[in-house]
Coordinates of C-alpha atoms and ligand atoms in Angstrom, one line a residue:
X1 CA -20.5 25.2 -10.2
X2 CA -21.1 23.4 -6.9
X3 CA -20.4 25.2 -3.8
X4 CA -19.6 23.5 -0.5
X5 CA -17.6 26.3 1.8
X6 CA -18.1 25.1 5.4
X7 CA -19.7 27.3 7.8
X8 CA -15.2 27.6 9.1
X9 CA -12.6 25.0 8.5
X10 CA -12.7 24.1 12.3
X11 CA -14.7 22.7 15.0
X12 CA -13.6 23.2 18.2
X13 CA -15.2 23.1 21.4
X14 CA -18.8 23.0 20.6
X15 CA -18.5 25.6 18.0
X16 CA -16.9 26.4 14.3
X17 CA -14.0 28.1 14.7
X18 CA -11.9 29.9 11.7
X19 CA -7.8 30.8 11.6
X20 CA -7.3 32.4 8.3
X21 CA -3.2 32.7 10.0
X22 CA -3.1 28.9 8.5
X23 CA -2.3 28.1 4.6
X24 CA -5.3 27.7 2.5
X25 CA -6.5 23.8 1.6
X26 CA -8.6 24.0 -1.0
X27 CA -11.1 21.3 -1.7
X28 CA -11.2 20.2 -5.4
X29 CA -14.5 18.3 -6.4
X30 CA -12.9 15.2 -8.4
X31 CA -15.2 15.2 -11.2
X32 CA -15.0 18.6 -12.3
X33 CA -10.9 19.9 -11.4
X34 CA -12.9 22.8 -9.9
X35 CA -12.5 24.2 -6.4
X36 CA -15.3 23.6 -4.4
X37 CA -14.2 25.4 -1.0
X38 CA -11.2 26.6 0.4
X39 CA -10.0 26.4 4.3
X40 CA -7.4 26.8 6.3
X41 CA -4.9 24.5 8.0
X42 CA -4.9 24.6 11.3
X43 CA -2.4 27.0 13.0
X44 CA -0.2 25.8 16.5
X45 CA -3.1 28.4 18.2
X46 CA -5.9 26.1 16.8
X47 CA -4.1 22.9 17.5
X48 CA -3.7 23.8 21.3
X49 CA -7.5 25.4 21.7
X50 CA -9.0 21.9 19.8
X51 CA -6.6 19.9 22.5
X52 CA -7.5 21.8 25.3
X53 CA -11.1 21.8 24.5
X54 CA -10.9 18.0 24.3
X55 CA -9.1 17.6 27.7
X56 CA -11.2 19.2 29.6
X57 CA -14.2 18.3 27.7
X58 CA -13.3 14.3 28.6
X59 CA -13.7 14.9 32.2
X60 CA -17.1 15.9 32.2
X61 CA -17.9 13.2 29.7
X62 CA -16.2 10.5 31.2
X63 CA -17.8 11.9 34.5
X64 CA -22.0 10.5 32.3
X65 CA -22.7 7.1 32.7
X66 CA -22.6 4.9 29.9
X67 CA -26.4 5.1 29.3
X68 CA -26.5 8.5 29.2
X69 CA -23.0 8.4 26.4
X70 CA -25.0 5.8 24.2
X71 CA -28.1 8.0 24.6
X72 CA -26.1 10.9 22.2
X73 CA -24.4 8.9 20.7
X74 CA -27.6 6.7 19.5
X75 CA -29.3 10.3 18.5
X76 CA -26.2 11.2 16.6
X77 CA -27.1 8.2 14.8
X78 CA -30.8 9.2 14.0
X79 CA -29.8 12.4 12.8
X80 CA -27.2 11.3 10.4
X81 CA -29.9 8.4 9.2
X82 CA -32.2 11.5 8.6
X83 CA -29.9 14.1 6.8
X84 CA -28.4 11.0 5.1
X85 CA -29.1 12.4 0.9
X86 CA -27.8 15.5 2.5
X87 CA -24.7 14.4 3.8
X88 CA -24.3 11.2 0.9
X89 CA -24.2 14.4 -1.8
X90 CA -21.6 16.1 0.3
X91 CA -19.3 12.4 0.6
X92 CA -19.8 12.5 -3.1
X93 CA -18.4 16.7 -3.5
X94 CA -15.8 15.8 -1.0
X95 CA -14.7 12.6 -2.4
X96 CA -16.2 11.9 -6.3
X97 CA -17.9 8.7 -5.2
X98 CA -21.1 8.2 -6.9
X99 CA -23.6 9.4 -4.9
X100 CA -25.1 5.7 -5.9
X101 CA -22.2 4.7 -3.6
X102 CA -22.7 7.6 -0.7
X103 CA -25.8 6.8 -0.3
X104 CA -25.6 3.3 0.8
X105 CA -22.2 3.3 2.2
X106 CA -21.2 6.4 4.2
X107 CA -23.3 8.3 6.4
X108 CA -25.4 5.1 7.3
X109 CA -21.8 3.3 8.3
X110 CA -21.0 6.4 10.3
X111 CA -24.8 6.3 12.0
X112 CA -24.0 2.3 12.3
X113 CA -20.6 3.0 14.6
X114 CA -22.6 5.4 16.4
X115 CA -25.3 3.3 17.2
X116 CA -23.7 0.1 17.9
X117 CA -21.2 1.7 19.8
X118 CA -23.9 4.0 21.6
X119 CA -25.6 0.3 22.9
X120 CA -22.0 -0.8 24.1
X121 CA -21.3 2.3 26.2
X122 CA -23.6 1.3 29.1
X123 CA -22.6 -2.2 28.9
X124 CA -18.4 -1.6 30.1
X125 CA -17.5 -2.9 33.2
X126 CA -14.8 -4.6 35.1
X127 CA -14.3 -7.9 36.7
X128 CA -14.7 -9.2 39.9
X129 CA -11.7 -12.2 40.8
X130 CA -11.9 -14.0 44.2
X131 CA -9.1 -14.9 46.2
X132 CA -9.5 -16.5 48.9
X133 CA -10.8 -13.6 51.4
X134 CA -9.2 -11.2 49.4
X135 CA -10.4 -10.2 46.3
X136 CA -9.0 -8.2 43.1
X137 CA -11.6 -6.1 40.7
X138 CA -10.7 -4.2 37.7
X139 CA -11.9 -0.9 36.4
X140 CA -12.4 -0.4 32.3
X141 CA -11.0 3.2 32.4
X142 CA -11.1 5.5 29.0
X143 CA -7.8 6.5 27.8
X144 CA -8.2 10.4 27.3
X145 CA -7.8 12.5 24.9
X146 CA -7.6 10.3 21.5
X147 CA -5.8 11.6 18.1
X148 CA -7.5 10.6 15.1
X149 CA -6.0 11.1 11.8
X150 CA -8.3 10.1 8.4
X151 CA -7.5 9.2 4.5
X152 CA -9.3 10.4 1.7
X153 CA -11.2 7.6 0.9
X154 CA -14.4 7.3 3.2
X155 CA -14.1 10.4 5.2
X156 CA -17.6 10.5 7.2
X157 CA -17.0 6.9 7.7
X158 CA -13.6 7.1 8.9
X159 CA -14.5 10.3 11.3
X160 CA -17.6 7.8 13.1
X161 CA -15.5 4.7 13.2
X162 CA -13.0 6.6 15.1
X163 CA -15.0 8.5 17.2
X164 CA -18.1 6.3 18.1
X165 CA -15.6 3.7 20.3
X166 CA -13.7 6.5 21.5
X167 CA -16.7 8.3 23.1
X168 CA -18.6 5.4 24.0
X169 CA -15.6 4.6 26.2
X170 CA -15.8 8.3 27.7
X171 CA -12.9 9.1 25.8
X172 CA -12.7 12.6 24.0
X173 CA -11.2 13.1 20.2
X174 CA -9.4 15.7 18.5
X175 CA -10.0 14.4 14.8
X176 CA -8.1 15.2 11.6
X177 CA -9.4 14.9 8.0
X178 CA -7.3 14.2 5.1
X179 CA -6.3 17.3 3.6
X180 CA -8.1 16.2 0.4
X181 CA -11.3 15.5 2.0
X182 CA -11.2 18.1 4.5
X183 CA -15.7 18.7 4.9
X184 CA -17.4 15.4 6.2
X185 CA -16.0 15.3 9.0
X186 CA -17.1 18.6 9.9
X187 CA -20.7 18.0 9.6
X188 CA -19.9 14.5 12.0
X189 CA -18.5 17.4 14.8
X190 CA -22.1 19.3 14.2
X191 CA -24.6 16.7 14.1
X192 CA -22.7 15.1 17.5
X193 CA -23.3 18.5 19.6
X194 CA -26.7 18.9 18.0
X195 CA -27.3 15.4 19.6
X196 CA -26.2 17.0 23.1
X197 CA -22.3 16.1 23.3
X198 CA -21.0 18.5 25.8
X199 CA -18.3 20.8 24.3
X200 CA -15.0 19.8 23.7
X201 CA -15.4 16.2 23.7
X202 CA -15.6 15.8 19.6
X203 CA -13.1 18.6 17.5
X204 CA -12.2 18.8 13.9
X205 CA -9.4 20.6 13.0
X206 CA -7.9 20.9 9.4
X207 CA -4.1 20.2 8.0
X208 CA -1.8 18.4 6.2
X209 CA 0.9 15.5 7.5
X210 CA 2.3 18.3 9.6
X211 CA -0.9 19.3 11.7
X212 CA -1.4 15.5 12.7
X213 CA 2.6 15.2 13.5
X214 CA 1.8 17.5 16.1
X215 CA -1.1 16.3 17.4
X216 CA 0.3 13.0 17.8
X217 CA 3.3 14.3 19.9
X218 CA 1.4 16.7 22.4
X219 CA 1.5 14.9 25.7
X220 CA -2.3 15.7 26.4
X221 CA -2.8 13.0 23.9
X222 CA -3.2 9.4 24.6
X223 CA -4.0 7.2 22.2
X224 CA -4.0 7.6 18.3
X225 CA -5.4 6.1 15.7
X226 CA -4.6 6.9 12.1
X227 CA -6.0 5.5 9.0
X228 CA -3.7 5.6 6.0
X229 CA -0.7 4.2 4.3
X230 CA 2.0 1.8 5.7
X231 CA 4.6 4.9 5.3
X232 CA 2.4 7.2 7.2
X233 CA 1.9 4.5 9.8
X234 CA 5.2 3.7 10.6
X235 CA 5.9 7.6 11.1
X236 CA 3.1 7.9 13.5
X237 CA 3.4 4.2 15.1
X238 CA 7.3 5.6 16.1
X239 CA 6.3 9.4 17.3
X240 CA 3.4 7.3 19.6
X241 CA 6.3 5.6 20.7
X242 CA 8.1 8.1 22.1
X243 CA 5.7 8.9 24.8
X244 CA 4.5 5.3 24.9
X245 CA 0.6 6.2 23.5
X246 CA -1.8 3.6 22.6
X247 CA -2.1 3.2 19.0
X248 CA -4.8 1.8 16.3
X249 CA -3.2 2.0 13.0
X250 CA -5.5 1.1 10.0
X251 CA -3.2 0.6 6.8
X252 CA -2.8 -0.3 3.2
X253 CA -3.0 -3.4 1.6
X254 CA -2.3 -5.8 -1.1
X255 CA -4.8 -8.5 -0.6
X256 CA -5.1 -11.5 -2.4
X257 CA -8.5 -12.9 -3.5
X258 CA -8.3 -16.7 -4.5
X259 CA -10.9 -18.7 -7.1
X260 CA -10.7 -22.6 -7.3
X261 CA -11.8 -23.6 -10.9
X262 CA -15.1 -25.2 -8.9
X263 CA -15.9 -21.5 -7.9
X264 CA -19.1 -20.4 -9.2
X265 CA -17.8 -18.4 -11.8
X266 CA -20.5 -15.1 -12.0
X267 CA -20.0 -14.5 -8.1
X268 CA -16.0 -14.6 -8.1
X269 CA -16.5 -12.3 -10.6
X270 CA -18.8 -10.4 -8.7
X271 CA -16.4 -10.5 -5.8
X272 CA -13.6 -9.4 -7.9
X273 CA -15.4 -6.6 -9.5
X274 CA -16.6 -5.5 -6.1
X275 CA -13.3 -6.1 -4.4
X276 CA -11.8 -3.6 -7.3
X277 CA -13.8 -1.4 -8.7
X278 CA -15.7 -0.2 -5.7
X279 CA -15.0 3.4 -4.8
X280 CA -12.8 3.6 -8.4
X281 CA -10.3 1.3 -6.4
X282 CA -10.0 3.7 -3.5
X283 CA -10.5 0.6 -0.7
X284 CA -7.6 -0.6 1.4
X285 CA -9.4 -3.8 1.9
X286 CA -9.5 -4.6 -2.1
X287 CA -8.4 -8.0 -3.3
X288 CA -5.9 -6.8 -5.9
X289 CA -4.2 -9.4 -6.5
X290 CA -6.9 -11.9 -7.9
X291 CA -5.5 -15.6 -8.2
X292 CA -7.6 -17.4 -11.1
X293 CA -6.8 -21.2 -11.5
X294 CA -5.8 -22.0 -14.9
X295 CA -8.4 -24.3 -16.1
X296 CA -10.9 -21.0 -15.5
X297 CA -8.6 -18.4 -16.2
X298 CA -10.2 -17.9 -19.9
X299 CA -14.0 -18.1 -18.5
X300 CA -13.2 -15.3 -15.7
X301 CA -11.8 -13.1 -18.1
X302 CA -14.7 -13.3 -20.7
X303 CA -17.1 -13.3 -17.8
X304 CA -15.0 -9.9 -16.2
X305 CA -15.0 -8.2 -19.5
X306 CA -18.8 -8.5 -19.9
X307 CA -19.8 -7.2 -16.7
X308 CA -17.2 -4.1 -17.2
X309 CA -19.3 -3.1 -20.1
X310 CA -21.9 -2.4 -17.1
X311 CA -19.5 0.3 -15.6
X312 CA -21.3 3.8 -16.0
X313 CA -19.3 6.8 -15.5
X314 CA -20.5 10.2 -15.4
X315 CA -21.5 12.8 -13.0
X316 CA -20.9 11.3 -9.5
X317 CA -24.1 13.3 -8.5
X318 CA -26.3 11.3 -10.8
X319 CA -27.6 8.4 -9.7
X320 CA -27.3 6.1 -12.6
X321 CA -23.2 6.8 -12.1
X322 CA -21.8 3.8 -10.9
X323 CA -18.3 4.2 -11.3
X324 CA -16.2 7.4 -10.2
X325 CA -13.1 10.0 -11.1
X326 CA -10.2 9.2 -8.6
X327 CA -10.2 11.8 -5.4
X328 CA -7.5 13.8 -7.2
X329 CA -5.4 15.3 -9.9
X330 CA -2.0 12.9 -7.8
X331 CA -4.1 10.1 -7.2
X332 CA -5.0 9.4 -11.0
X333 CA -1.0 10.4 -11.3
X334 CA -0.2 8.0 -9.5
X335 CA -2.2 4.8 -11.0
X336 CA -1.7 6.1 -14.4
X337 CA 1.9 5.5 -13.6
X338 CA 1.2 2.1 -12.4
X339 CA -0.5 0.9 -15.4
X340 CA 2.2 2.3 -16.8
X341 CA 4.5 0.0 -15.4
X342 CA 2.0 -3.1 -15.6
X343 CA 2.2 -2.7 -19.3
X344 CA 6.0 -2.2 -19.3
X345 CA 6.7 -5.1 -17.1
X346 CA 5.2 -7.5 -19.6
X347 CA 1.7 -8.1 -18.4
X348 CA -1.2 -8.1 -20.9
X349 CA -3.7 -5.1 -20.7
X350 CA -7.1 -7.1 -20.9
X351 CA -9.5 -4.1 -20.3
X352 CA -9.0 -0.1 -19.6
X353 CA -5.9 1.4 -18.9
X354 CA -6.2 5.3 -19.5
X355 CA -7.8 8.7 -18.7
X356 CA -11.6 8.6 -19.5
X357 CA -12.1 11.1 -22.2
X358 CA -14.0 13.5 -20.0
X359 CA -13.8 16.3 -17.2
X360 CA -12.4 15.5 -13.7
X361 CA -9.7 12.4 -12.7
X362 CA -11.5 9.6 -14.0
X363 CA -9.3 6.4 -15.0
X364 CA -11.1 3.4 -17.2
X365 CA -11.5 0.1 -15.0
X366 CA -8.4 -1.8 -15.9
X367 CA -7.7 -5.2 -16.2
X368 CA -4.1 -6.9 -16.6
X369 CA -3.9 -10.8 -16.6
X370 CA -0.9 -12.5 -17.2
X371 CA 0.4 -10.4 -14.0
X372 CA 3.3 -12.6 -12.3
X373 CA 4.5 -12.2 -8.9
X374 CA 7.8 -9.9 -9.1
X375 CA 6.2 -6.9 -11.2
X376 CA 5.6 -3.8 -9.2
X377 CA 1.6 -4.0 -9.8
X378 CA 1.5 -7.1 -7.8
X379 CA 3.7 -5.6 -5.3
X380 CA 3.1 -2.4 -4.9
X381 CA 0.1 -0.9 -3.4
X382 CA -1.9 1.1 -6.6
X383 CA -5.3 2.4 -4.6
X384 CA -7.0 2.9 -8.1
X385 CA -9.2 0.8 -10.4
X386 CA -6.5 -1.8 -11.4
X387 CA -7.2 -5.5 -11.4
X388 CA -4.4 -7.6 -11.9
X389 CA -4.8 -11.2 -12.1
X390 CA -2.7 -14.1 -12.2
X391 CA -3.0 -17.7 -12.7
X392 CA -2.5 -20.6 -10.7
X393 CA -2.3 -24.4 -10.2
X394 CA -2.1 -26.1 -7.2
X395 CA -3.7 -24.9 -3.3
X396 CA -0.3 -24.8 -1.9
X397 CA 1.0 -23.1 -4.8
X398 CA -1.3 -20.1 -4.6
X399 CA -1.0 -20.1 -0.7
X400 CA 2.8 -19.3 -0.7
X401 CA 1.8 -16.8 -3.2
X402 CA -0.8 -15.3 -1.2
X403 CA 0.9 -14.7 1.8
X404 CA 4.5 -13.6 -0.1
X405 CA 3.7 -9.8 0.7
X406 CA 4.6 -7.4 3.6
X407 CA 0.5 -6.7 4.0
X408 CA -2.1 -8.5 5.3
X409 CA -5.3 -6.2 5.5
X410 CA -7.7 -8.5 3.8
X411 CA -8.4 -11.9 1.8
X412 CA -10.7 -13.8 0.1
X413 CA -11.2 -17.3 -1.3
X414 CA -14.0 -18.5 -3.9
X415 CA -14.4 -22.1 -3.8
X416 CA -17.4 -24.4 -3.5
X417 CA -15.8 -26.8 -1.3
X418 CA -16.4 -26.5 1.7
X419 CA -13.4 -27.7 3.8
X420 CA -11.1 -26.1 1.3
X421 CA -12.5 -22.7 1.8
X422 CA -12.0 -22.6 5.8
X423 CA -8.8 -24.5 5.0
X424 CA -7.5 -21.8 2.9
X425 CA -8.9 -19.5 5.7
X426 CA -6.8 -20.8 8.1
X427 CA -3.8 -20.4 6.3
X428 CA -4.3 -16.7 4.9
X429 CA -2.1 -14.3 6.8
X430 CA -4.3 -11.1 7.3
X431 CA -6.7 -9.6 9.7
X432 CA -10.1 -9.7 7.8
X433 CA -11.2 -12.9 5.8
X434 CA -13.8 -13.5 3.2
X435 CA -15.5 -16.6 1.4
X436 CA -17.1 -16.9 -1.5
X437 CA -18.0 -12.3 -1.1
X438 CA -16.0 -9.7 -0.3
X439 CA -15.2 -6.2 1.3
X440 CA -18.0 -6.1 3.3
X441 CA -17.5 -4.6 6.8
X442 CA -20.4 -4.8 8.6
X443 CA -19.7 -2.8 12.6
X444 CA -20.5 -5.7 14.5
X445 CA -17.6 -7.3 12.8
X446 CA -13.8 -7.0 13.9
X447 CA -11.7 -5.1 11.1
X448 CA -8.3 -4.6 10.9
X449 CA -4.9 -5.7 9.2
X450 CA -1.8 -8.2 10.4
X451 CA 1.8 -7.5 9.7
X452 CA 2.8 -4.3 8.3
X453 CA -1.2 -3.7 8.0
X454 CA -1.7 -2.4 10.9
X455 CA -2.1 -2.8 14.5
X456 CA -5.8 -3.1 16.4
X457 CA -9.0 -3.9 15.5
X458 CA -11.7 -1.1 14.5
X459 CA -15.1 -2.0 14.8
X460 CA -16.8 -4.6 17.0
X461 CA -16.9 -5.0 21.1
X462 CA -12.8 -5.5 19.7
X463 CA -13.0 -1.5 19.4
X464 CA -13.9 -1.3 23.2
X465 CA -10.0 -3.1 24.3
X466 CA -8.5 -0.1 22.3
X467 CA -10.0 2.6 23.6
X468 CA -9.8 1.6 27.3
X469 CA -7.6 0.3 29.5
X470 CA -7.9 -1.2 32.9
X471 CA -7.2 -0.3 36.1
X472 CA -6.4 -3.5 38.9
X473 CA -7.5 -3.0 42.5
X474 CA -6.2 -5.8 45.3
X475 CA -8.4 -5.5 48.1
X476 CA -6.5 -7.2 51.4
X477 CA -9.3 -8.8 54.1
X478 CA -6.8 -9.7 55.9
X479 CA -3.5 -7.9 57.8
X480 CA -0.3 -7.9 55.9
X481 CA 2.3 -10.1 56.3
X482 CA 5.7 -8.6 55.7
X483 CA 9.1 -10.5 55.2
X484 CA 10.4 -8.3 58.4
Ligands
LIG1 P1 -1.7 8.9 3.9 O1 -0.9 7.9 4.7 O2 -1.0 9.7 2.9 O3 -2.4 9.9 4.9 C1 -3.2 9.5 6.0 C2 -3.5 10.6 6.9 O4 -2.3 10.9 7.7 C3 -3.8 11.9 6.3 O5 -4.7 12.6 7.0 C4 -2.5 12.6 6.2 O6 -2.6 14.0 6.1 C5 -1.9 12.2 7.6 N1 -0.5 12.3 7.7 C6 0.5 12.3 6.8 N2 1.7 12.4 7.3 C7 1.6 12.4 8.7 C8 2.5 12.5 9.8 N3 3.8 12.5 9.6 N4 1.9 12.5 11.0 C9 0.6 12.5 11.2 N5 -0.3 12.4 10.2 C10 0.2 12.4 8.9 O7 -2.9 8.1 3.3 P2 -4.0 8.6 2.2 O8 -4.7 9.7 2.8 O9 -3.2 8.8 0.9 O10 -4.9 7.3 2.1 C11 -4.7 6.2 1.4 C12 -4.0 5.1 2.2 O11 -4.9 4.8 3.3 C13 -3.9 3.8 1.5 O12 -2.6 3.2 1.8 C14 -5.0 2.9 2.1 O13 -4.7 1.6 2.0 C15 -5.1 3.4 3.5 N6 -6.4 3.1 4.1 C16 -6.5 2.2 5.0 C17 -7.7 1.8 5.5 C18 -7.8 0.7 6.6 O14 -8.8 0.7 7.3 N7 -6.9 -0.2 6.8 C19 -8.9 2.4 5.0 C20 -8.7 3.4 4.1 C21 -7.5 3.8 3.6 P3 -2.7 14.7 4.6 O15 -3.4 13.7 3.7 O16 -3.5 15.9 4.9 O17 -1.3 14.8 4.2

């Protein structure tokens, strides 16, 4: 049986710290059922030590210059690099991804945040504006103490591409894992003060949706950003409100991904496989909704069906694994019901659509077609391996389409026509954009969701204008003139 107890559910203030006053969470490997560690949520005591540790910690961070931030937060960066199998098999325990997966796509995104954002933290500055004799100059001013609040999905990339901008901008973070993924973020706390962050200035604590309520309503706290669903968001976008916080809210999606019948065929299938299937579905980003124009539509599926035969499930820690169990016993609840309804609702099961017939939460990769745009699979957000694909016949038609969704996290178009694919672009209502790939998120690029997606941009110099704020300074050469 895999064991992967954490040194204390904590991290506070340089240090692992343990409560055993809060309730148990205990951590359930997802391709077993079996308990792998148990902690404890954080108690009000732990809450208010982590957020006092992180407000006094920011002032003698902010008080480094930038070089000597990016110098950490670069070393960080190494040490994740090298402890990366270590930390990729503990992604894996924490979250069933294949470790084929962690090992590409996890620790070495969290050491990319922290070294991209490490370069940046020298290079902040203000303006200089001339008036006349006068002149006006702005100061780029961290926020404070920043909230952040995690999903399930991509824990120790979630805990770096919140915390890299934050600290680069000398801000300090009081970080909050998922409940279902509560150790990666952990080992992020540890390898950040063995690069030499002073105490205080990076805490973990543990919880459920209670635990981050309260962070995000102290009044030590500045800015929060949460990555989760659009429920969750709105929740924490209103308590920010009260008190008038900055926020960065990272949410679901519903994405569409379009392919014109000149598409080359093998890649849109690629893309849609990838934009799926990835992480067992687990990827706000995916393209869900998968728009196939008609004269195609039988080619894609024959092609799709092929390539699913390549899917190999099995022990996540095995590297010939390619395919995982969902994160949890609820999560494959919930898609289970989804296909469910898909089949239900009339559309036509093409591939999958049930339990594997082993251990742990593992649902087949599944396939409607025939999916039409008022069924509750095309609607609905699923966060599990389920494809649903619909047909279409005209560029304006499937543009409406598209964009007929209260998301607008992602989208992609596969088309060899050049003018139609930036065209299409144009026109797609959401933050992130591909063509002809998708769901890559490389740091240097802006990512982030439009309408009720989210609000902000992680990643990218982007990152930088929501974690600071600045500060305007008028400078008179000249005596005032008053009106009396
Ligand atoms: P949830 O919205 O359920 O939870 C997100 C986080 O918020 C968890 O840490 C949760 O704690 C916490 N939380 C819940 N209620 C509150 C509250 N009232 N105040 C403060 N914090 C709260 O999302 P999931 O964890 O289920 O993750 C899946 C969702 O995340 C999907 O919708 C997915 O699209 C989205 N997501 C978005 C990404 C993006 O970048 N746009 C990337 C990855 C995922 P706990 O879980 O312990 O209850």
């Amino acid at each position: 049986m895999q064991n992967a107890q954490p040194t204390a559910s904590h991290f506070i203030n340089g240090a692992y710290v343990e409560d055993t006053e809060g309730a148990p969470i205990e951590c359930i490997y997802p391709a077993t059922g079996k308990v792998i560690a148990t902690l404890h949520e954080a108690t009000p005591a732990i809450i208010d030590q982590a957020l006092s540790a992180a407000h006094a910690g920011q002032k003698i961070w902010a008080a480094m210059t930038g070089t000597e931030r990016g110098r950490i937060l670069r070393r960080a960066a190494d040490i994740i690099r090298d402890r990366n199998r270590e930390l990729s098999i503990l992604e894996t325990l924490d979250t069933g991804k294949p470790l084929q997966e962690t090992l590409v796509a996890d620790a070495t995104s969290g050491a990319d945040a922290l070294e991209y954002f490490g370069g940046l933290a020298a290079t902040l500055t203000g303006e200089h504006i001339q008036l006349g004799q006068d002149w006006v100059y702005t100061i780029r001013e961290p926020l404070g103490v920043c909230v952040g609040i995690g999903a399930w999905n991509y824990p120790t990339q979630i805990a770096c591409w919140k915390g890299a901008p934050a600290l680069a901008c000398g801000n300090s973070m009081v970080f909050k894992p998922s409940e279902t993924t509560p150790l990666c973020a952990l080992k992020v706390a540890e390898i950040l003060h063995e690069a030499g962050l002073p105490a205080g200035v990076y805490n973990v604590v543990q919880g459920r949706g209670a635990v981050g309520a309260s962070l995000v309503t102290d009044p030590r706290v500045a800015k929060v950003s949460l990555t989760g669903s659009v429920p969750t968001g709105r929740k924490v976008y209103a308590a920010a409100a009260e008190r008038m916080k900055h926020v960065t809210m990272e949410l679901g999606g519903k994405s569409p991904l379009i392919v014109f019948e000149d598409a080359d065929i093998d890649n849109a299938v690629s893309g849609a496989i990838l934009g799926n299937f990835y992480s067992s579905g687990q990827v706000c980003s995916n393209g869900t909704r998968v728009f196939v124009q008609k004269d195609i539509k039988a080619a894609f599926l024959k092609r799709l069906k092929e390539r699913l035969q390549g899917a190999v499930m099995g022990d996540p820690l095995d590297e010939a694994t390619n395919f995982g169990p969902m994160v949890s016993a609820d999560q494959m609840n919930i898609v289970l019901g989804y296909i469910n309804k898909g089949t239900d609702e009339g559309a036509t099961l093409v591939a999958g659509g049930k339990m594997a017939e082993r251990d742990g939460f593992f649902i087949e990769p599944t396939v409607f077609a025939d999916v039409t745009d008022d069924m509750t699979i095309a609607r609905e957000e699923i966060f599990g391996p389920v494809m649903a694909v619909f047909d279409f016949d005209t560029e304006e038609e499937v543009m409406a389409r598209a964009n007929d969704t209260e998301f607008g996290l992602a989208a992609g178009v596969f088309t060899n026509d050049l003018t139609r694919a930036h065209r299409v672009v144009a026109g797609f209502e959401a933050g992130t954009c591909y063509i002809n790939t998708y769901n890559l998120a490389p740091v240097e690029a802006p990512f982030g969701g439009s309408k009720a997606s989210g609000v902000g941009r992680e990643n990218s110099k982007e990152a930088i204008n929501h974690y600071t704020e600045v500060k305007t300074v008028y400078v008179a050469m000249t005596p005032v003139e008053a009106q009396f």
